[in-house]
Amino acid sequence: MSRAQTQVAVIDDDPSFREALVGQIRSFGFEAEGFESPHSFLAEDDVSKAQCLVLDVNMPKMTGLQLQRCLIALGRHRPVIVLTARMDDRIRAEALHDGAMTVLEKPCDPATLLKYLKIALRLFD
Amino acid sequence: MRRSVTAPSPRLRRSPAAPPHVSVRLMPLQRALREKALAEDQVDELRRLNWALSAYGRSISALIHGADAHHVMIKACEAIVSDGPYVLAAVALAEMAADKPLQVAAMAGPAVGYFEELTLHWSEEDAGGQSPVGVALRSGEAQISSDILADPSFAPWRDRAVAFGIRACVLIPFGRSAEVLGILAVYAAHPRAFGGDEMAVFQKLGEELAFAITLDRGRARLAVAETRRGVSEARFEKLVRYASSGILVTDAEGRFIEANPSVCRLLGYGREELLGLGAADVIHEDERAFIAAAIAEVQAIGAHQGRWRMRCKTGADVVADVTVTNMPDGEIVAIIRDVTAQTRAEAAQSAAEEALRETQSRLSRAGRAATLGEVVATISHEINQPLAAIIANSDAAERWMGRTPANLEETRKALGGIARDARRASDIIKRVRALLAGRPPEMSSFDLNTALLEVLALSHSEQGRAGVMVRLQLDNDLPPVRADRVQIQQVALNLIVNGIDAMARIEDRQRRLTVATRLAEDGVAVASVADQGEGLGASDPDRMFDQFFTTKAEGMGVGLSVSRSIVEAHGGRIWAEPGAKYGAVFSFTLPTVEGTAP
């Protein structure tokens, strides 16, 4: 990939899904990097210049929504696409309230995911 | 001269002499004079008798007029001295104190001063007791002194007697039974003033005095008893008035004729309002039909005890323990104890217990459902991750392949991911299947009938609550089956609970659950659970055992699929068919130790 920077950070504790999603986003033509937990993402965020986050909601220690709030608090907010294995009105409302672009249910429709990624990344163009 | 006079007959003797008839004949003067003196003597005697009778009559009159003993005594004394030679009449009462004093209760006549400052005793030890009065009292025999001047026993009092103009006396002791009550003393101004006839009258008068005194004492005792009774009644009324229990008295027709404040408070009526009402007015309408039975019980065995719902004037309900007792006069006394609060507490406790049972039941059901629910959740979550990964990878592979030139490296990577996630999904399913089975089966030989009875005992509370009657048709000759006992019991429980649930809305027929076992021709044991429920309807009996298939809103369709897994794992078969008339029959087979295991 020609781009030096990570454009999309995928944060999901399930390695195989994380890997698949990173591969899929890369097949879209974006640079993506996977993080196994919100903490590992926060630890590397200095160097990771991700312009967009794809976050799994259900993760141990810190949920995706907590990470989202944490980033807002740190002033490092950027577009967030929230993924959830089970769509739930409460999760959806909370995520959108905290500034998520959208909440998608796994498995996600590739076209929808691509659409939102494009929107998210265009915001930084 | 003192002489004893034996008590004459109480009957008043008529004078032995006829009314004086003086025949005037020529006779010698002396004889004539003697006869005249004799005649005068007779007239005198008659006159004395007349006085005595007059005194007796007046005393009796006082007695008949209801006067008290004291009044009768005074009347007697007054009557005696009102005429004739009697100067003093007195009634003295013997007191039972240690020194046996004699109390002058009544006296009359010009010589009443005779008794003043005279202390009388009738004790033998006392000097005064040696007087004729004392002797008379102690002996109970009348004493007569025809002439005090000639009577040595009167010596100590002679001067005093003479000073009061007394020359003769008669002392009549009187009493009841063996008890000496007192003495009637009559004193005359002349010697030899007392004849036998007056003696008899005085003695009779003594008896009347004794009667008056006894009557008086009786009245006094009665008065005391009445006072006591009054106190007792007052206490009793207090008891009734302040009793915390309600007390109702009804007449033989069941109308309230008395009500204490407690029952008025309890039922919210004023006493006057309550009087005239009957049991039917204060018993809750739902229980009025039982009043007749309770009355019959009271009439038959004299009492009734029961818990009744009562209706207050306000329309509120109270629950009371009622004890009804039949009185000999036909009235009925009901003691009413308010147990509303107690009953509520009991009901609350019972409701709490019921809730606890309900919770336990729900828990045991939820336990089963949760296990299955967990399985479903596990399936959906665990399978979803690899599925999502597979979808992402396949999409990526397609894109890598579609590039110009195709990125085979990335495509292979994506395909590798797909294969890995597919295996992962498969592993998850295997794990879930293991989870469903729960644990490796522990095969043993056991009596299927006993195992089923244990399950029925387990579900006893559910049967009771659902109003289900269980009928057993167990084959007692069934050979033991070889299976995992616990798993088979889970299957049986599942079918029984399903059967009970299937009859929840059945109202037009008995909710009967028939649990049967039999030995089939091929040597397998068949257990069946037949309900009288709504039946299988149009549903496909073969699909009953498919996962998530259920005809009931709160059914346990998933349980059937687990049941099938278990039964089939044991080499058995499970199926459903319509009941003979209503409901459904669920049956499963198990190999027996004797049969040929499939």
PDB file of C-alpha atoms in Angstrom, chain B residues 41-293:
ATOM      1  CA  ASP B  41    -110.979 -17.779 139.899  1.00  0.00           C
ATOM      2  CA  GLN B  42    -112.290 -19.297 136.696  1.00  0.00           C
ATOM      3  CA  VAL B  43    -113.150 -15.869 135.342  1.00  0.00           C
ATOM      4  CA  ASP B  44    -109.698 -14.674 136.324  1.00  0.00           C
ATOM      5  CA  GLU B  45    -108.107 -17.582 134.591  1.00  0.00           C
ATOM      6  CA  LEU B  46    -110.168 -17.001 131.531  1.00  0.00           C
ATOM      7  CA  ARG B  47    -109.310 -13.320 131.627  1.00  0.00           C
ATOM      8  CA  ARG B  48    -105.610 -14.092 131.817  1.00  0.00           C
ATOM      9  CA  LEU B  49    -105.954 -16.562 129.009  1.00  0.00           C
ATOM     10  CA  ASN B  50    -107.750 -13.910 127.030  1.00  0.00           C
ATOM     11  CA  TRP B  51    -104.910 -11.444 127.591  1.00  0.00           C
ATOM     12  CA  ALA B  52    -102.384 -14.012 126.607  1.00  0.00           C
ATOM     13  CA  LEU B  53    -104.349 -14.870 123.489  1.00  0.00           C
ATOM     14  CA  SER B  54    -104.748 -11.200 122.683  1.00  0.00           C
ATOM     15  CA  ALA B  55    -100.982 -10.706 122.979  1.00  0.00           C
ATOM     16  CA  TYR B  56    -100.435 -13.763 120.837  1.00  0.00           C
ATOM     17  CA  GLY B  57    -102.870 -12.517 118.220  1.00  0.00           C
ATOM     18  CA  ARG B  58    -101.271  -9.105 117.974  1.00  0.00           C
ATOM     19  CA  SER B  59     -97.823 -10.612 117.712  1.00  0.00           C
ATOM     20  CA  ILE B  60     -98.997 -12.916 114.952  1.00  0.00           C
ATOM     21  CA  SER B  61    -100.581  -9.961 113.216  1.00  0.00           C
ATOM     22  CA  ALA B  62     -97.267  -8.117 113.255  1.00  0.00           C
ATOM     23  CA  LEU B  63     -95.562 -11.216 111.958  1.00  0.00           C
ATOM     24  CA  ILE B  64     -98.078 -11.698 109.184  1.00  0.00           C
ATOM     25  CA  HIS B  65     -97.745  -8.060 108.194  1.00  0.00           C
ATOM     26  CA  GLY B  66     -94.192  -8.784 107.321  1.00  0.00           C
ATOM     27  CA  ALA B  67     -92.635  -6.872 110.141  1.00  0.00           C
ATOM     28  CA  ASP B  68     -89.094  -7.786 111.022  1.00  0.00           C
ATOM     29  CA  ALA B  69     -88.359  -9.859 114.118  1.00  0.00           C
ATOM     30  CA  HIS B  70     -87.554  -6.836 116.229  1.00  0.00           C
ATOM     31  CA  HIS B  71     -90.868  -5.262 115.436  1.00  0.00           C
ATOM     32  CA  VAL B  72     -92.658  -8.520 116.182  1.00  0.00           C
ATOM     33  CA  MET B  73     -90.879  -8.724 119.545  1.00  0.00           C
ATOM     34  CA  ILE B  74     -91.885  -5.185 120.455  1.00  0.00           C
ATOM     35  CA  LYS B  75     -95.459  -5.848 119.387  1.00  0.00           C
ATOM     36  CA  ALA B  76     -95.525  -9.013 121.461  1.00  0.00           C
ATOM     37  CA  CYS B  77     -94.183  -7.268 124.545  1.00  0.00           C
ATOM     38  CA  GLU B  78     -96.581  -4.371 124.127  1.00  0.00           C
ATOM     39  CA  ALA B  79     -99.489  -6.730 123.612  1.00  0.00           C
ATOM     40  CA  ILE B  80     -98.627  -8.683 126.738  1.00  0.00           C
ATOM     41  CA  VAL B  81     -98.426  -5.668 129.021  1.00  0.00           C
ATOM     42  CA  SER B  82    -101.312  -3.762 127.497  1.00  0.00           C
ATOM     43  CA  ASP B  83    -103.781  -5.502 129.763  1.00  0.00           C
ATOM     44  CA  GLY B  84    -103.948  -7.751 132.742  1.00  0.00           C
ATOM     45  CA  PRO B  85    -101.617  -8.275 135.599  1.00  0.00           C
ATOM     46  CA  TYR B  86     -98.411  -8.197 133.558  1.00  0.00           C
ATOM     47  CA  VAL B  87     -96.079  -5.373 134.434  1.00  0.00           C
ATOM     48  CA  LEU B  88     -93.139  -6.306 132.263  1.00  0.00           C
ATOM     49  CA  ALA B  89     -92.607  -8.332 129.147  1.00  0.00           C
ATOM     50  CA  ALA B  90     -89.208  -8.693 127.580  1.00  0.00           C
ATOM     51  CA  VAL B  91     -87.518 -10.623 124.860  1.00  0.00           C
ATOM     52  CA  ALA B  92     -83.844 -11.279 125.366  1.00  0.00           C
ATOM     53  CA  LEU B  93     -81.693 -12.881 122.727  1.00  0.00           C
ATOM     54  CA  ALA B  94     -78.998 -15.325 123.595  1.00  0.00           C
ATOM     55  CA  GLU B  95     -75.743 -14.453 121.999  1.00  0.00           C
ATOM     56  CA  MET B  96     -73.197 -17.086 121.202  1.00  0.00           C
ATOM     57  CA  ALA B  97     -70.194 -15.083 122.324  1.00  0.00           C
ATOM     58  CA  ALA B  98     -67.800 -16.669 124.818  1.00  0.00           C
ATOM     59  CA  ASP B  99     -69.304 -15.070 127.903  1.00  0.00           C
ATOM     60  CA  LYS B 100     -72.804 -15.741 126.583  1.00  0.00           C
ATOM     61  CA  PRO B 101     -74.330 -12.338 127.137  1.00  0.00           C
ATOM     62  CA  LEU B 102     -78.023 -11.883 126.936  1.00  0.00           C
ATOM     63  CA  GLN B 103     -79.250  -8.992 124.857  1.00  0.00           C
ATOM     64  CA  VAL B 104     -82.616  -7.488 125.750  1.00  0.00           C
ATOM     65  CA  ALA B 105     -84.120  -6.988 122.315  1.00  0.00           C
ATOM     66  CA  ALA B 106     -87.529  -5.685 123.287  1.00  0.00           C
ATOM     67  CA  MET B 107     -89.416  -4.895 126.408  1.00  0.00           C
ATOM     68  CA  ALA B 108     -92.535  -3.152 127.482  1.00  0.00           C
ATOM     69  CA  GLY B 109     -94.549  -2.458 130.599  1.00  0.00           C
ATOM     70  CA  PRO B 110     -94.391  -0.163 133.621  1.00  0.00           C
ATOM     71  CA  ALA B 111     -91.578  -2.206 135.151  1.00  0.00           C
ATOM     72  CA  VAL B 112     -89.110  -1.819 132.270  1.00  0.00           C
ATOM     73  CA  GLY B 113     -86.705  -0.172 134.725  1.00  0.00           C
ATOM     74  CA  TYR B 114     -86.114  -3.610 136.170  1.00  0.00           C
ATOM     75  CA  PHE B 115     -83.737  -4.503 133.356  1.00  0.00           C
ATOM     76  CA  GLU B 116     -81.864  -1.223 133.363  1.00  0.00           C
ATOM     77  CA  GLU B 117     -78.279  -1.588 134.513  1.00  0.00           C
ATOM     78  CA  LEU B 118     -78.881  -5.297 134.701  1.00  0.00           C
ATOM     79  CA  THR B 119     -76.352  -7.296 132.835  1.00  0.00           C
ATOM     80  CA  LEU B 120     -77.681 -10.676 131.939  1.00  0.00           C
ATOM     81  CA  HIS B 121     -75.693 -13.727 131.124  1.00  0.00           C
ATOM     82  CA  TRP B 122     -76.708 -17.251 130.578  1.00  0.00           C
ATOM     83  CA  SER B 123     -73.373 -18.908 131.013  1.00  0.00           C
ATOM     84  CA  GLU B 124     -73.271 -21.532 133.737  1.00  0.00           C
ATOM     85  CA  GLU B 125     -70.000 -20.102 135.114  1.00  0.00           C
ATOM     86  CA  ASP B 126     -71.490 -16.660 135.524  1.00  0.00           C
ATOM     87  CA  ALA B 127     -73.265 -15.729 138.697  1.00  0.00           C
ATOM     88  CA  GLY B 128     -76.013 -14.201 136.634  1.00  0.00           C
ATOM     89  CA  GLY B 129     -76.207 -17.440 134.737  1.00  0.00           C
ATOM     90  CA  GLN B 130     -77.603 -19.091 137.824  1.00  0.00           C
ATOM     91  CA  SER B 131     -80.673 -16.933 137.533  1.00  0.00           C
ATOM     92  CA  PRO B 132     -83.894 -18.573 136.415  1.00  0.00           C
ATOM     93  CA  VAL B 133     -83.300 -16.922 133.022  1.00  0.00           C
ATOM     94  CA  GLY B 134     -79.954 -18.674 132.690  1.00  0.00           C
ATOM     95  CA  VAL B 135     -81.428 -21.968 133.779  1.00  0.00           C
ATOM     96  CA  ALA B 136     -84.298 -21.628 131.320  1.00  0.00           C
ATOM     97  CA  LEU B 137     -81.977 -20.839 128.444  1.00  0.00           C
ATOM     98  CA  ARG B 138     -79.591 -23.622 129.195  1.00  0.00           C
ATOM     99  CA  SER B 139     -82.236 -26.229 129.848  1.00  0.00           C
ATOM    100  CA  GLY B 140     -84.593 -25.058 127.129  1.00  0.00           C
ATOM    101  CA  GLU B 141     -87.429 -25.538 129.590  1.00  0.00           C
ATOM    102  CA  ALA B 142     -89.873 -22.926 130.697  1.00  0.00           C
ATOM    103  CA  GLN B 143     -89.388 -21.665 134.229  1.00  0.00           C
ATOM    104  CA  ILE B 144     -92.079 -20.269 136.342  1.00  0.00           C
ATOM    105  CA  SER B 145     -91.846 -18.373 139.604  1.00  0.00           C
ATOM    106  CA  SER B 146     -95.277 -18.182 141.114  1.00  0.00           C
ATOM    107  CA  ASP B 147     -94.047 -15.977 143.886  1.00  0.00           C
ATOM    108  CA  ILE B 148     -90.710 -14.308 143.783  1.00  0.00           C
ATOM    109  CA  LEU B 149     -90.751 -13.767 147.485  1.00  0.00           C
ATOM    110  CA  ALA B 150     -90.874 -17.506 148.017  1.00  0.00           C
ATOM    111  CA  ASP B 151     -88.410 -18.480 145.227  1.00  0.00           C
ATOM    112  CA  PRO B 152     -84.866 -18.853 146.542  1.00  0.00           C
ATOM    113  CA  SER B 153     -83.376 -18.823 143.052  1.00  0.00           C
ATOM    114  CA  PHE B 154     -84.679 -15.298 142.713  1.00  0.00           C
ATOM    115  CA  ALA B 155     -82.950 -14.155 145.873  1.00  0.00           C
ATOM    116  CA  PRO B 156     -80.247 -12.013 144.241  1.00  0.00           C
ATOM    117  CA  TRP B 157     -82.827 -10.009 142.278  1.00  0.00           C
ATOM    118  CA  ARG B 158     -85.717 -10.176 144.721  1.00  0.00           C
ATOM    119  CA  ASP B 159     -85.409  -6.715 146.186  1.00  0.00           C
ATOM    120  CA  ARG B 160     -84.981  -5.172 142.791  1.00  0.00           C
ATOM    121  CA  ALA B 161     -87.973  -7.117 141.505  1.00  0.00           C
ATOM    122  CA  VAL B 162     -90.150  -6.112 144.399  1.00  0.00           C
ATOM    123  CA  ALA B 163     -89.063  -2.510 143.918  1.00  0.00           C
ATOM    124  CA  PHE B 164     -90.499  -2.687 140.408  1.00  0.00           C
ATOM    125  CA  GLY B 165     -93.697  -4.327 141.598  1.00  0.00           C
ATOM    126  CA  ILE B 166     -92.883  -7.789 140.352  1.00  0.00           C
ATOM    127  CA  ARG B 167     -94.227 -10.802 142.200  1.00  0.00           C
ATOM    128  CA  ALA B 168     -94.293 -13.593 139.676  1.00  0.00           C
ATOM    129  CA  CYS B 169     -92.684 -14.430 136.357  1.00  0.00           C
ATOM    130  CA  VAL B 170     -92.639 -16.948 133.585  1.00  0.00           C
ATOM    131  CA  LEU B 171     -89.565 -17.511 131.420  1.00  0.00           C
ATOM    132  CA  ILE B 172     -90.153 -19.141 128.048  1.00  0.00           C
ATOM    133  CA  PRO B 173     -87.029 -20.115 126.141  1.00  0.00           C
ATOM    134  CA  PHE B 174     -87.496 -20.412 122.411  1.00  0.00           C
ATOM    135  CA  GLY B 175     -85.424 -21.658 119.557  1.00  0.00           C
ATOM    136  CA  ARG B 176     -85.288 -23.518 116.306  1.00  0.00           C
ATOM    137  CA  SER B 177     -84.289 -27.122 116.301  1.00  0.00           C
ATOM    138  CA  ALA B 178     -81.634 -27.497 118.982  1.00  0.00           C
ATOM    139  CA  GLU B 179     -80.529 -23.892 118.885  1.00  0.00           C
ATOM    140  CA  VAL B 180     -81.660 -21.628 121.686  1.00  0.00           C
ATOM    141  CA  LEU B 181     -82.397 -18.215 120.284  1.00  0.00           C
ATOM    142  CA  GLY B 182     -83.700 -16.299 123.219  1.00  0.00           C
ATOM    143  CA  ILE B 183     -86.176 -16.034 125.966  1.00  0.00           C
ATOM    144  CA  LEU B 184     -89.541 -14.464 126.503  1.00  0.00           C
ATOM    145  CA  ALA B 185     -89.915 -13.196 130.017  1.00  0.00           C
ATOM    146  CA  VAL B 186     -93.263 -12.088 131.396  1.00  0.00           C
ATOM    147  CA  TYR B 187     -93.508 -10.578 134.830  1.00  0.00           C
ATOM    148  CA  ALA B 188     -96.729 -10.155 136.812  1.00  0.00           C
ATOM    149  CA  ALA B 189     -97.597  -7.935 139.714  1.00  0.00           C
ATOM    150  CA  HIS B 190     -99.380 -10.718 141.556  1.00  0.00           C
ATOM    151  CA  PRO B 191     -98.208 -14.049 142.751  1.00  0.00           C
ATOM    152  CA  ARG B 192     -99.601 -17.129 140.995  1.00  0.00           C
ATOM    153  CA  ALA B 193    -100.486 -15.050 137.979  1.00  0.00           C
ATOM    154  CA  PHE B 194     -99.731 -17.763 135.426  1.00  0.00           C
ATOM    155  CA  GLY B 195    -101.903 -20.717 134.657  1.00  0.00           C
ATOM    156  CA  GLY B 196    -101.224 -23.621 132.386  1.00  0.00           C
ATOM    157  CA  ASP B 197    -103.258 -22.198 129.520  1.00  0.00           C
ATOM    158  CA  GLU B 198    -101.385 -18.879 129.354  1.00  0.00           C
ATOM    159  CA  MET B 199     -98.179 -20.787 129.640  1.00  0.00           C
ATOM    160  CA  ALA B 200     -99.167 -22.670 126.568  1.00  0.00           C
ATOM    161  CA  VAL B 201    -100.015 -19.444 124.765  1.00  0.00           C
ATOM    162  CA  PHE B 202     -96.723 -17.836 125.799  1.00  0.00           C
ATOM    163  CA  GLN B 203     -94.894 -20.895 124.692  1.00  0.00           C
ATOM    164  CA  LYS B 204     -96.648 -20.722 121.383  1.00  0.00           C
ATOM    165  CA  LEU B 205     -95.731 -17.040 121.214  1.00  0.00           C
ATOM    166  CA  GLY B 206     -92.121 -18.010 121.879  1.00  0.00           C
ATOM    167  CA  GLU B 207     -92.264 -20.307 118.912  1.00  0.00           C
ATOM    168  CA  GLU B 208     -93.590 -17.502 116.748  1.00  0.00           C
ATOM    169  CA  LEU B 209     -90.799 -15.243 117.936  1.00  0.00           C
ATOM    170  CA  ALA B 210     -88.311 -17.954 117.062  1.00  0.00           C
ATOM    171  CA  PHE B 211     -89.941 -18.190 113.666  1.00  0.00           C
ATOM    172  CA  ALA B 212     -89.766 -14.409 113.200  1.00  0.00           C
ATOM    173  CA  ILE B 213     -86.102 -14.377 114.160  1.00  0.00           C
ATOM    174  CA  THR B 214     -85.309 -17.271 111.876  1.00  0.00           C
ATOM    175  CA  LEU B 215     -87.241 -15.596 109.099  1.00  0.00           C
ATOM    176  CA  ASP B 216     -85.270 -12.435 109.724  1.00  0.00           C
ATOM    177  CA  ARG B 217     -81.976 -14.253 109.624  1.00  0.00           C
ATOM    178  CA  GLY B 218     -83.079 -15.964 106.459  1.00  0.00           C
ATOM    179  CA  ARG B 219     -83.937 -12.584 104.984  1.00  0.00           C
ATOM    180  CA  ALA B 220     -80.570 -11.277 106.079  1.00  0.00           C
ATOM    181  CA  ARG B 221     -78.811 -14.216 104.503  1.00  0.00           C
ATOM    182  CA  LEU B 222     -80.876 -13.710 101.401  1.00  0.00           C
ATOM    183  CA  ALA B 223     -79.980 -10.043 101.388  1.00  0.00           C
ATOM    184  CA  VAL B 224     -76.314 -10.915 101.742  1.00  0.00           C
ATOM    185  CA  ALA B 225     -76.659 -13.475  99.006  1.00  0.00           C
ATOM    186  CA  GLU B 226     -78.447 -10.933  96.861  1.00  0.00           C
ATOM    187  CA  THR B 227     -75.769  -8.394  97.522  1.00  0.00           C
ATOM    188  CA  ARG B 228     -73.161 -10.943  96.642  1.00  0.00           C
ATOM    189  CA  ARG B 229     -75.114 -11.888  93.607  1.00  0.00           C
ATOM    190  CA  GLY B 230     -75.426  -8.247  92.723  1.00  0.00           C
ATOM    191  CA  VAL B 231     -71.662  -7.823  93.032  1.00  0.00           C
ATOM    192  CA  SER B 232     -71.168 -10.981  91.061  1.00  0.00           C
ATOM    193  CA  GLU B 233     -73.562  -9.804  88.398  1.00  0.00           C
ATOM    194  CA  ALA B 234     -71.846  -6.448  88.278  1.00  0.00           C
ATOM    195  CA  ARG B 235     -68.535  -8.215  87.814  1.00  0.00           C
ATOM    196  CA  PHE B 236     -70.065 -10.436  85.214  1.00  0.00           C
ATOM    197  CA  GLU B 237     -71.451  -7.446  83.386  1.00  0.00           C
ATOM    198  CA  LYS B 238     -68.022  -5.853  83.513  1.00  0.00           C
ATOM    199  CA  LEU B 239     -66.597  -9.025  82.035  1.00  0.00           C
ATOM    200  CA  VAL B 240     -69.102  -8.954  79.210  1.00  0.00           C
ATOM    201  CA  ARG B 241     -68.769  -5.204  78.714  1.00  0.00           C
ATOM    202  CA  TYR B 242     -65.013  -5.134  78.561  1.00  0.00           C
ATOM    203  CA  ALA B 243     -64.387  -8.519  76.985  1.00  0.00           C
ATOM    204  CA  SER B 244     -62.242  -8.162  73.905  1.00  0.00           C
ATOM    205  CA  SER B 245     -64.244 -10.902  72.268  1.00  0.00           C
ATOM    206  CA  GLY B 246     -67.607 -10.051  70.882  1.00  0.00           C
ATOM    207  CA  ILE B 247     -70.540 -11.631  72.664  1.00  0.00           C
ATOM    208  CA  LEU B 248     -73.942 -12.019  71.113  1.00  0.00           C
ATOM    209  CA  VAL B 249     -76.966 -13.632  72.675  1.00  0.00           C
ATOM    210  CA  THR B 250     -79.694 -14.754  70.361  1.00  0.00           C
ATOM    211  CA  ASP B 251     -83.130 -16.068  71.040  1.00  0.00           C
ATOM    212  CA  ALA B 252     -84.237 -19.455  69.818  1.00  0.00           C
ATOM    213  CA  GLU B 253     -85.208 -17.892  66.480  1.00  0.00           C
ATOM    214  CA  GLY B 254     -81.705 -16.541  65.994  1.00  0.00           C
ATOM    215  CA  ARG B 255     -82.528 -12.861  66.630  1.00  0.00           C
ATOM    216  CA  PHE B 256     -79.901 -10.971  68.577  1.00  0.00           C
ATOM    217  CA  ILE B 257     -81.214 -10.077  72.004  1.00  0.00           C
ATOM    218  CA  GLU B 258     -77.975  -8.961  73.600  1.00  0.00           C
ATOM    219  CA  ALA B 259     -74.704  -7.631  72.252  1.00  0.00           C
ATOM    220  CA  ASN B 260     -71.617  -6.455  74.064  1.00  0.00           C
ATOM    221  CA  PRO B 261     -69.609  -3.385  73.024  1.00  0.00           C
ATOM    222  CA  SER B 262     -66.886  -5.486  71.394  1.00  0.00           C
ATOM    223  CA  VAL B 263     -69.220  -7.064  68.898  1.00  0.00           C
ATOM    224  CA  CYS B 264     -70.803  -3.673  68.216  1.00  0.00           C
ATOM    225  CA  ARG B 265     -67.353  -2.248  67.516  1.00  0.00           C
ATOM    226  CA  LEU B 266     -66.372  -5.222  65.414  1.00  0.00           C
ATOM    227  CA  LEU B 267     -69.452  -5.084  63.218  1.00  0.00           C
ATOM    228  CA  GLY B 268     -69.834  -1.325  63.273  1.00  0.00           C
ATOM    229  CA  TYR B 269     -73.386  -1.338  64.599  1.00  0.00           C
ATOM    230  CA  GLY B 270     -74.856   0.386  67.619  1.00  0.00           C
ATOM    231  CA  ARG B 271     -76.180  -2.039  70.206  1.00  0.00           C
ATOM    232  CA  GLU B 272     -79.768  -1.030  69.504  1.00  0.00           C
ATOM    233  CA  GLU B 273     -79.233  -1.522  65.784  1.00  0.00           C
ATOM    234  CA  LEU B 274     -77.813  -4.956  66.320  1.00  0.00           C
ATOM    235  CA  LEU B 275     -80.659  -6.119  68.535  1.00  0.00           C
ATOM    236  CA  GLY B 276     -83.330  -7.512  66.299  1.00  0.00           C
ATOM    237  CA  LEU B 277     -80.909  -8.443  63.555  1.00  0.00           C
ATOM    238  CA  GLY B 278     -79.938 -12.082  63.054  1.00  0.00           C
ATOM    239  CA  ALA B 279     -76.989 -14.144  61.932  1.00  0.00           C
ATOM    240  CA  ALA B 280     -77.929 -13.763  58.273  1.00  0.00           C
ATOM    241  CA  ASP B 281     -77.554  -9.988  58.578  1.00  0.00           C
ATOM    242  CA  VAL B 282     -73.958 -10.136  59.756  1.00  0.00           C
ATOM    243  CA  ILE B 283     -72.592 -13.182  57.933  1.00  0.00           C
ATOM    244  CA  HIS B 284     -70.965 -12.645  54.576  1.00  0.00           C
ATOM    245  CA  GLU B 285     -73.358 -13.470  51.743  1.00  0.00           C
ATOM    246  CA  ASP B 286     -71.032 -16.164  50.438  1.00  0.00           C
ATOM    247  CA  GLU B 287     -71.352 -18.048  53.720  1.00  0.00           C
ATOM    248  CA  ARG B 288     -75.004 -17.460  54.532  1.00  0.00           C
ATOM    249  CA  ALA B 289     -75.873 -20.811  53.050  1.00  0.00           C
ATOM    250  CA  PHE B 290     -73.924 -22.474  55.860  1.00  0.00           C
ATOM    251  CA  ILE B 291     -75.817 -20.797  58.700  1.00  0.00           C
ATOM    252  CA  ALA B 292     -78.571 -23.410  58.662  1.00  0.00           C
ATOM    253  CA  ALA B 293     -76.013 -26.185  58.989  1.00  0.00           C
TER     254      ALA B 293
END
